[in-house]
mmCIF file of C-alpha atoms in Angstrom:
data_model
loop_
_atom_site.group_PDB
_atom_site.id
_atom_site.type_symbol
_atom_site.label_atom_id
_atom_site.label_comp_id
_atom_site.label_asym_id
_atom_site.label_seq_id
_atom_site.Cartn_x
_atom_site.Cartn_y
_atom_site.Cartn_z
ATOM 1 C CA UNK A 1 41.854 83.593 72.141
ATOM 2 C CA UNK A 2 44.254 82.742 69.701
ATOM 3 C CA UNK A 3 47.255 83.149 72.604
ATOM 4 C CA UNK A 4 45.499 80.517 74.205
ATOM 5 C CA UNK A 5 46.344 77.346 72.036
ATOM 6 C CA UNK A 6 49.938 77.895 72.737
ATOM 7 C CA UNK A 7 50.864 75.520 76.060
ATOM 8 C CA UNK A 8 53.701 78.234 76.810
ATOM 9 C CA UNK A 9 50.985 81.056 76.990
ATOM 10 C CA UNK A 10 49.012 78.871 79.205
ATOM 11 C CA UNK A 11 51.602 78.561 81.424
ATOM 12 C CA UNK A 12 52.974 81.828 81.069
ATOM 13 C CA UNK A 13 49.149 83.154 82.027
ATOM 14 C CA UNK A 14 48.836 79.990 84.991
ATOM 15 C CA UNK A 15 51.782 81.531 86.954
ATOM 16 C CA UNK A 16 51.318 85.402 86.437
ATOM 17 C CA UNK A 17 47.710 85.452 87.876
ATOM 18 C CA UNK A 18 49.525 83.204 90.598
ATOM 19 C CA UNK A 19 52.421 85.747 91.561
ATOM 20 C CA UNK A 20 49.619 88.705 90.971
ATOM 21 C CA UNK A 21 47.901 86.844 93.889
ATOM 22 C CA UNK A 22 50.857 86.397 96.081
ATOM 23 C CA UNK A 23 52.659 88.921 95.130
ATOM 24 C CA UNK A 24 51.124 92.211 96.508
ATOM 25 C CA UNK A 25 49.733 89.906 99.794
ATOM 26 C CA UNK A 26 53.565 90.467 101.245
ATOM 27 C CA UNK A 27 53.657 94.005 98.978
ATOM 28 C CA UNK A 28 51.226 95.147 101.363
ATOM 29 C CA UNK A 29 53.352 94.346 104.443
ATOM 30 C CA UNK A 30 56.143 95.451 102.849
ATOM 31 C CA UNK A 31 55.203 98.804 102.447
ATOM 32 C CA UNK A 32 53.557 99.769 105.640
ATOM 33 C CA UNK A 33 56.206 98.505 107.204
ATOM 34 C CA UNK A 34 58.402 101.436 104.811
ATOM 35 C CA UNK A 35 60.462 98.756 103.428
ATOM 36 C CA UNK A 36 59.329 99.775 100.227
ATOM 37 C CA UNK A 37 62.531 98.711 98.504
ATOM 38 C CA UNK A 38 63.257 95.265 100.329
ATOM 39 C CA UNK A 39 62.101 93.721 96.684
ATOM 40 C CA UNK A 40 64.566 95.661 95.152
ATOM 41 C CA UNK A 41 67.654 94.390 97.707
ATOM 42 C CA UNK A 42 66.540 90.547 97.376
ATOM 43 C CA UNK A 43 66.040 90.829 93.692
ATOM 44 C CA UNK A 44 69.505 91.914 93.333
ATOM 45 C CA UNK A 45 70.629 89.258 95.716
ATOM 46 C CA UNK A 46 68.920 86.934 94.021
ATOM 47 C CA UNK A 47 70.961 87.781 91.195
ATOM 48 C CA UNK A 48 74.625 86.487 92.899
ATOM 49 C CA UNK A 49 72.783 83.617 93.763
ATOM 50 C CA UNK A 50 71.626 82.734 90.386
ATOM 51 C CA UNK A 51 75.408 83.559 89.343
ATOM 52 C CA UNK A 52 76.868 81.262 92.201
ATOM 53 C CA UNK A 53 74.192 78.139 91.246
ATOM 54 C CA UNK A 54 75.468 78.526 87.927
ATOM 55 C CA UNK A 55 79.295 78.606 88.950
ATOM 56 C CA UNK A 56 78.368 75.049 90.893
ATOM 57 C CA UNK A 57 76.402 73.605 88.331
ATOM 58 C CA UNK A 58 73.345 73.901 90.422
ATOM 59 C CA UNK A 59 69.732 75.055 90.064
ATOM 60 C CA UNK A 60 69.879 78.907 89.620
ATOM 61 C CA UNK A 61 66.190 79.025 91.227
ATOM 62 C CA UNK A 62 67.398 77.254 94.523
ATOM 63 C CA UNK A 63 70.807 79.085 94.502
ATOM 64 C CA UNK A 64 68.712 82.612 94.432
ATOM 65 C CA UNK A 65 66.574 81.199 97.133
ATOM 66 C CA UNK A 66 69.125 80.573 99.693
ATOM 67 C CA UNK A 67 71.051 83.967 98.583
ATOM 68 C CA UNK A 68 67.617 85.216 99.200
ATOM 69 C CA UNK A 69 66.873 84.052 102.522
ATOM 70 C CA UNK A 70 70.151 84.781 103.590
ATOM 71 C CA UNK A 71 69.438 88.279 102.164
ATOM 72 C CA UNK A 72 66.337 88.559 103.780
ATOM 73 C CA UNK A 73 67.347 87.417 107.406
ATOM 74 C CA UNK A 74 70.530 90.031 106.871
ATOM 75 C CA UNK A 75 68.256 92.821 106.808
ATOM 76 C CA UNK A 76 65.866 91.840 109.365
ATOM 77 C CA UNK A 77 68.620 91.309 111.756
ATOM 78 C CA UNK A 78 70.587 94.998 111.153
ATOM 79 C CA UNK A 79 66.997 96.861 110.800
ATOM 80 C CA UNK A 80 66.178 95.648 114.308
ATOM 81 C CA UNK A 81 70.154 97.057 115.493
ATOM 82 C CA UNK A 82 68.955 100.601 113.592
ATOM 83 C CA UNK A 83 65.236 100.529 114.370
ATOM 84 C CA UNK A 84 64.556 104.065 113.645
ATOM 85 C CA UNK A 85 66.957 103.672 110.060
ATOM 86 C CA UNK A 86 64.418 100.929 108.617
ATOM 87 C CA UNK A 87 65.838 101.460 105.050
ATOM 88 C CA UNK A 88 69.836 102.103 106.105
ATOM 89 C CA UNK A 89 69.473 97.897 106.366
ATOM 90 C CA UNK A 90 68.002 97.868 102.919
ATOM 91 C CA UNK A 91 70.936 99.964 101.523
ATOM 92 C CA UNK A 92 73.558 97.702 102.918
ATOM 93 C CA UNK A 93 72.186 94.399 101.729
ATOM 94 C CA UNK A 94 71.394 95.919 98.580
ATOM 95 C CA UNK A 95 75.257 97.090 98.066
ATOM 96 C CA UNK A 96 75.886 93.552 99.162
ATOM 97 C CA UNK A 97 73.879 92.005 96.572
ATOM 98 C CA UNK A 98 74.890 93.951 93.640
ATOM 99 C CA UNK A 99 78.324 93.390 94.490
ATOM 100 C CA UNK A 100 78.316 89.468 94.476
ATOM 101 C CA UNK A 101 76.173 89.235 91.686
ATOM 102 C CA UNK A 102 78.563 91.798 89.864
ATOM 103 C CA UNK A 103 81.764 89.565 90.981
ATOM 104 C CA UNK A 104 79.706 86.398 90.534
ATOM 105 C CA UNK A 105 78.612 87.007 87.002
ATOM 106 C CA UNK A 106 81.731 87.395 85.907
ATOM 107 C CA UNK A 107 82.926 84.038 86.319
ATOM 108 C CA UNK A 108 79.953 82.781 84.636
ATOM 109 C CA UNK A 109 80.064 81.159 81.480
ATOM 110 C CA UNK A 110 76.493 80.685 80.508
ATOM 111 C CA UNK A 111 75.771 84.445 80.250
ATOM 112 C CA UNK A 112 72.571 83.912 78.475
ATOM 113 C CA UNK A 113 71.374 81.915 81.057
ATOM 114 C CA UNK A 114 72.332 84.773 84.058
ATOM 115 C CA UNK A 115 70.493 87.701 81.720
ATOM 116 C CA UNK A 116 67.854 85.878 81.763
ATOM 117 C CA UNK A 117 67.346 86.050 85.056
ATOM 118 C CA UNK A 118 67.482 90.641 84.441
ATOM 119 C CA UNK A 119 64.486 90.646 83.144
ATOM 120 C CA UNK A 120 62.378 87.310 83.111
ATOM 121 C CA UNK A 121 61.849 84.894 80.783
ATOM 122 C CA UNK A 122 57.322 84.514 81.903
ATOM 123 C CA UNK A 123 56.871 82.460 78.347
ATOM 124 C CA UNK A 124 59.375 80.367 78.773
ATOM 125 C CA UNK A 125 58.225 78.258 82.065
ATOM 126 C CA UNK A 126 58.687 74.613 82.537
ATOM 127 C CA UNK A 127 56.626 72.163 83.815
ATOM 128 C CA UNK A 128 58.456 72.153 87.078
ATOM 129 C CA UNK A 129 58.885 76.219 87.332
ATOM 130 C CA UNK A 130 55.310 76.047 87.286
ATOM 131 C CA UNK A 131 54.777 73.892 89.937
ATOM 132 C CA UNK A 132 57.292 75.578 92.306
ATOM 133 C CA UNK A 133 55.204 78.585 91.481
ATOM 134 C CA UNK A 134 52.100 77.149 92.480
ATOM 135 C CA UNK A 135 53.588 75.405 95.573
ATOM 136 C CA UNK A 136 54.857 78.736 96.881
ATOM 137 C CA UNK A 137 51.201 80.754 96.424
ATOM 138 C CA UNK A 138 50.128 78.070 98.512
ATOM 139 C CA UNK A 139 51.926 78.260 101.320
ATOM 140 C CA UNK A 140 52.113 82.717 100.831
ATOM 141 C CA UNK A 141 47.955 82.035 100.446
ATOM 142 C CA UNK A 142 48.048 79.689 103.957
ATOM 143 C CA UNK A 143 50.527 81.982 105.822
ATOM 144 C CA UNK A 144 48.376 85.097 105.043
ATOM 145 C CA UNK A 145 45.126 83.458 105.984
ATOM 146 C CA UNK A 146 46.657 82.337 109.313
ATOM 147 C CA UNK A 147 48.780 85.077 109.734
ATOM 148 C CA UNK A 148 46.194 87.779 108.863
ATOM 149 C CA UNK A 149 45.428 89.730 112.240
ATOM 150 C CA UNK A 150 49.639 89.096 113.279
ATOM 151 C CA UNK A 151 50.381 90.523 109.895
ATOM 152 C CA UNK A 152 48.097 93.757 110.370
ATOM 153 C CA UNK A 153 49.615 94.368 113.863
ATOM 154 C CA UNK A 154 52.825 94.341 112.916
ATOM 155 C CA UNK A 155 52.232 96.310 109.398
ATOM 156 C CA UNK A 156 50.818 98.924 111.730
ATOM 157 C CA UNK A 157 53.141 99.113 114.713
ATOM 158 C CA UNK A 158 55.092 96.777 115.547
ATOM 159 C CA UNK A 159 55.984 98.051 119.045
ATOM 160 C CA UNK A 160 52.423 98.141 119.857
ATOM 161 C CA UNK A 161 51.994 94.790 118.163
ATOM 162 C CA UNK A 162 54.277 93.679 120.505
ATOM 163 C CA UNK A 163 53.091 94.416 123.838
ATOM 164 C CA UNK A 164 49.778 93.471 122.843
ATOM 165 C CA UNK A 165 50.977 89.503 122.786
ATOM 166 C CA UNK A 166 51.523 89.369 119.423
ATOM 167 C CA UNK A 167 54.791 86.856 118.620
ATOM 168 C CA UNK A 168 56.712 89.373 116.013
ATOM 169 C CA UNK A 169 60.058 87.565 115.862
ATOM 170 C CA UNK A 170 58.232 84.352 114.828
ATOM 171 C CA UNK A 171 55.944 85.784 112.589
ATOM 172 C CA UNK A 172 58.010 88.310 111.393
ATOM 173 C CA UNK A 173 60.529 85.118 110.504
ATOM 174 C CA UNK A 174 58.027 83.354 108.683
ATOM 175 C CA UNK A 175 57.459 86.524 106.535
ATOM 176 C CA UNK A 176 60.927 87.089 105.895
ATOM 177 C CA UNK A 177 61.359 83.423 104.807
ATOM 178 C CA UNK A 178 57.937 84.093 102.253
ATOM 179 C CA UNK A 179 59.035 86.999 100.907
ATOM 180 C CA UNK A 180 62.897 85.646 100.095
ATOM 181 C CA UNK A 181 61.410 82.346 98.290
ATOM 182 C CA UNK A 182 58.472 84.804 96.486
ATOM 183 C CA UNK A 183 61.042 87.170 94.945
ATOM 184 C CA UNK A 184 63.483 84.066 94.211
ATOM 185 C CA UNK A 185 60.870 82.487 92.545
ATOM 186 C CA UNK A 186 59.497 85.490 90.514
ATOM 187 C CA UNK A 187 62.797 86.377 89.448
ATOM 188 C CA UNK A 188 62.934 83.730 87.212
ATOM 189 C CA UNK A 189 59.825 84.540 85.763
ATOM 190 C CA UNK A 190 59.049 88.345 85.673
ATOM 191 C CA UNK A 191 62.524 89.363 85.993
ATOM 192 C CA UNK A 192 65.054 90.308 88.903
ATOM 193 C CA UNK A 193 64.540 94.087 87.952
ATOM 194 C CA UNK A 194 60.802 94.134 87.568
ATOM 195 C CA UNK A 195 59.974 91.937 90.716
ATOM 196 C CA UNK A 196 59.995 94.992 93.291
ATOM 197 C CA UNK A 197 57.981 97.063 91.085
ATOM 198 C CA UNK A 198 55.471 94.324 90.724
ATOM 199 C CA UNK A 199 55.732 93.981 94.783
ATOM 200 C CA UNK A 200 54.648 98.201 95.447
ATOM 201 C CA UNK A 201 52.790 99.404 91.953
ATOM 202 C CA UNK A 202 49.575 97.587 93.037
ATOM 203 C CA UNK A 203 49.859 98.520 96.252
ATOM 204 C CA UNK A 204 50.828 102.338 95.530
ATOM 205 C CA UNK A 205 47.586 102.462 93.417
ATOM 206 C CA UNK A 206 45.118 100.727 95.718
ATOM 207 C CA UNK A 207 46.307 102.619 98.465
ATOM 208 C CA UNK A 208 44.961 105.940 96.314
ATOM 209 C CA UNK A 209 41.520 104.219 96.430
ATOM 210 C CA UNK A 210 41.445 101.836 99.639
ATOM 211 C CA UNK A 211 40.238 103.200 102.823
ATOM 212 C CA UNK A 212 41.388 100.101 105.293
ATOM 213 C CA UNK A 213 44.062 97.297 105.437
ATOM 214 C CA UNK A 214 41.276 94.747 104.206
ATOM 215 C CA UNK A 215 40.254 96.873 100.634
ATOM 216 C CA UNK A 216 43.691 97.583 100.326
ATOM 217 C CA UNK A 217 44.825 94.481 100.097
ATOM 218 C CA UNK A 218 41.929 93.446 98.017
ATOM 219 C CA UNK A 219 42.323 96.185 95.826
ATOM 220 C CA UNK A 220 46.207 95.424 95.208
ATOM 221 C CA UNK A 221 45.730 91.643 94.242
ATOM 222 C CA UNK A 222 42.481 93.137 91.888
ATOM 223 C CA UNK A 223 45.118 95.917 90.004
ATOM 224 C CA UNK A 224 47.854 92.728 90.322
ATOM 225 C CA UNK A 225 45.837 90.593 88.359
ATOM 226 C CA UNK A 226 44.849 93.502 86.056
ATOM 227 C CA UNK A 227 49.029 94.578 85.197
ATOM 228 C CA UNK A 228 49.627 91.078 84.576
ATOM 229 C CA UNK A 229 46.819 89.968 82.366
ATOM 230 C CA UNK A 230 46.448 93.365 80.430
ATOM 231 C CA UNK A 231 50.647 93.289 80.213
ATOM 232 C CA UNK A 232 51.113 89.556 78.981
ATOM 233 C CA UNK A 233 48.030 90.506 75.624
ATOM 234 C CA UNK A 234 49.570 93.338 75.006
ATOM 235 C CA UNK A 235 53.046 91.777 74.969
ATOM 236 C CA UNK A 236 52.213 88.757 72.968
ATOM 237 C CA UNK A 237 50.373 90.943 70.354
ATOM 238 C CA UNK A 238 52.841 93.710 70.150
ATOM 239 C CA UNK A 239 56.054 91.195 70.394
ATOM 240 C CA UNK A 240 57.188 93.159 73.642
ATOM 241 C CA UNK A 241 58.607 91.951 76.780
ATOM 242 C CA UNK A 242 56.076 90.690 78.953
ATOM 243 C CA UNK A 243 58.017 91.617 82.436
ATOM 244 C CA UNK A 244 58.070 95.266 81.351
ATOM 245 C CA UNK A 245 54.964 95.560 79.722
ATOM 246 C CA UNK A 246 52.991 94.247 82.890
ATOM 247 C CA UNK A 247 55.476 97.078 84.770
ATOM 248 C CA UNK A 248 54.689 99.820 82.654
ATOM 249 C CA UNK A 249 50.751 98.975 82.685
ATOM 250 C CA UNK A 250 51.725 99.408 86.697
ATOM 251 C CA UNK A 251 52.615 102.880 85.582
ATOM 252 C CA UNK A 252 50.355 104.061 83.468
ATOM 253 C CA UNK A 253 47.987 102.861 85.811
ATOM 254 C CA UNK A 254 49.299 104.621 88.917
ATOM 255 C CA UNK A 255 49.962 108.027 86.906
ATOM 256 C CA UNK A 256 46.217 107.791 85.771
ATOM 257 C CA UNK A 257 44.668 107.150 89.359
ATOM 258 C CA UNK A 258 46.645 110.478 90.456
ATOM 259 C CA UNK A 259 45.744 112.471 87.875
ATOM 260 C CA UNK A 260 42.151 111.624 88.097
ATOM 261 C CA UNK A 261 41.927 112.010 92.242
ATOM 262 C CA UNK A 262 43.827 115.453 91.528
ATOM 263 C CA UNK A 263 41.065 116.532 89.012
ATOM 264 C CA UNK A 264 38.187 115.596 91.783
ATOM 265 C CA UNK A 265 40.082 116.890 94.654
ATOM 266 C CA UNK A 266 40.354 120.452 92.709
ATOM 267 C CA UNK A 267 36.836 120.511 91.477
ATOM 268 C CA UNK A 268 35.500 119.777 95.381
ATOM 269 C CA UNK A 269 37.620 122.190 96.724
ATOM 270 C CA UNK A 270 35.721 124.938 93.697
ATOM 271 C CA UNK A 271 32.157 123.479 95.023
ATOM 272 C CA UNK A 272 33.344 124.157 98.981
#
């Protein structure tokens, strides 16, 4: 417990079981809806936007939100002119993104400040990053209560989600909005390059284990909570970095499941 009598640890703890909550809630949308690598475009938006706050003398956090919404409504709007080329929209924004950020962050003259943003800085949280962290779970946590049956439809099939009444533009412009302020907000704190992995790794492994949309998403937030809290102890005793620690727990963790359900798959297929 020592950890624990250090007020950035507390923090640092307060806000990863916060984005393990929130987190793999739009992870799970995310990737039945095979836009498995939409964290990975926004993060790297988010990137030129933290490079452009910094240019203006502006919050990085709010200038990789609005990058990131920007981002996010890009992709919506040329995945719905290439509906059966989901992740051609992904591609483009993603190009997009690394581009600015690469121009961007060249005009920079705090370039501590933008590297921080690579690959997190979790023990280093303010007062007021904390808050903005716990103001955003809130309203992911609200939207996916209220959202919930919307939110399966459209994970599922959207065309039949659709016709069945359900409003996808609006919700599926509330989500967009979520998931831009969730990754702009993470990347400050896990790390632009470790956000998408957090976003899919719990999902990937509950979905090994899960047999409906309801245990997988339970199961996702349960390994969530498990990378981050596992990651950040064995990060603060073995002096690592917490954003890839918790990411390479993800691994481990995933590589284990499969080699496990490979073992028992083999030795029922012996028995039949």
């Amino acid at each position: 417990m020592e950890m624990f009598e250090y007020a950035f640890m507390q923090r640092a703890f307060i806000v990863g079981v916060l984005l393990a909550l929130i987190i793999p809630l739009i992870g799970v949308t995310v990737v039945l809806r095979r836009l498995s690598m939409l964290g990975d475009a926004l993060s790297h938006t988010s990137l030129a936007g933290v490079a452009a706050g910094l240019l203006l003398n502006v919050n990085p956090v709010f200038g990789a939100s609005v990058f990131c919404v920007g981002a996010a409504f890009g992709i919506e709007g040329i995945r719905r002119r290439f509906p059966r080329y989901a992740e051609l929209s992904i591609s483009v924004m993603l190009s997009a993104g690394v581009g600015l950020a690469g121009v961007l962050s060249g005009f920079t003259k705090n370039a501590a400040n933008f590297n921080s943003f690579l690959f997190g800085s979790i023990v280093a949280i303010s007062d007021a990053e904390l808050y903005s962290v716990a103001a955003v779970s809130l309203l992911v946590l609200l939207a996916s209560v209220l959202l919930y049956k919307e939110l399966f439809s459209i994970a599922l099939d959207e065309r039949a989600a659709r016709l069945s009444g359900v409003p996808v533009n609006v919700v599926s412009t509330i989500f967009t909005m979520l998931t831009a302020v969730t990754v702009a907000i993470a990347a400050r704190t896990v790390g632009a390059l470790i956000v998408s992995s957090m976003m899919v790794l719990p999902v990937a492994c509950a979905m090994q284990l899960a047999r409906s949309y309801r245990s997988t998403v339970w199961a996702s937030i349960g390994f969530a909570e498990l990378f981050t809290i596992s990651g950040l102890v064995i990060a603060y005793y073995g002096g690592l970095k917490p954003g890839g620690t918790i990411v390479l727990m993800g691994v481990v963790c995933l590589i284990g499941i499969l080699i496990v359900k490979s073992a028992v798959e083999r030795r029922q297929a012996k028995k039949a």
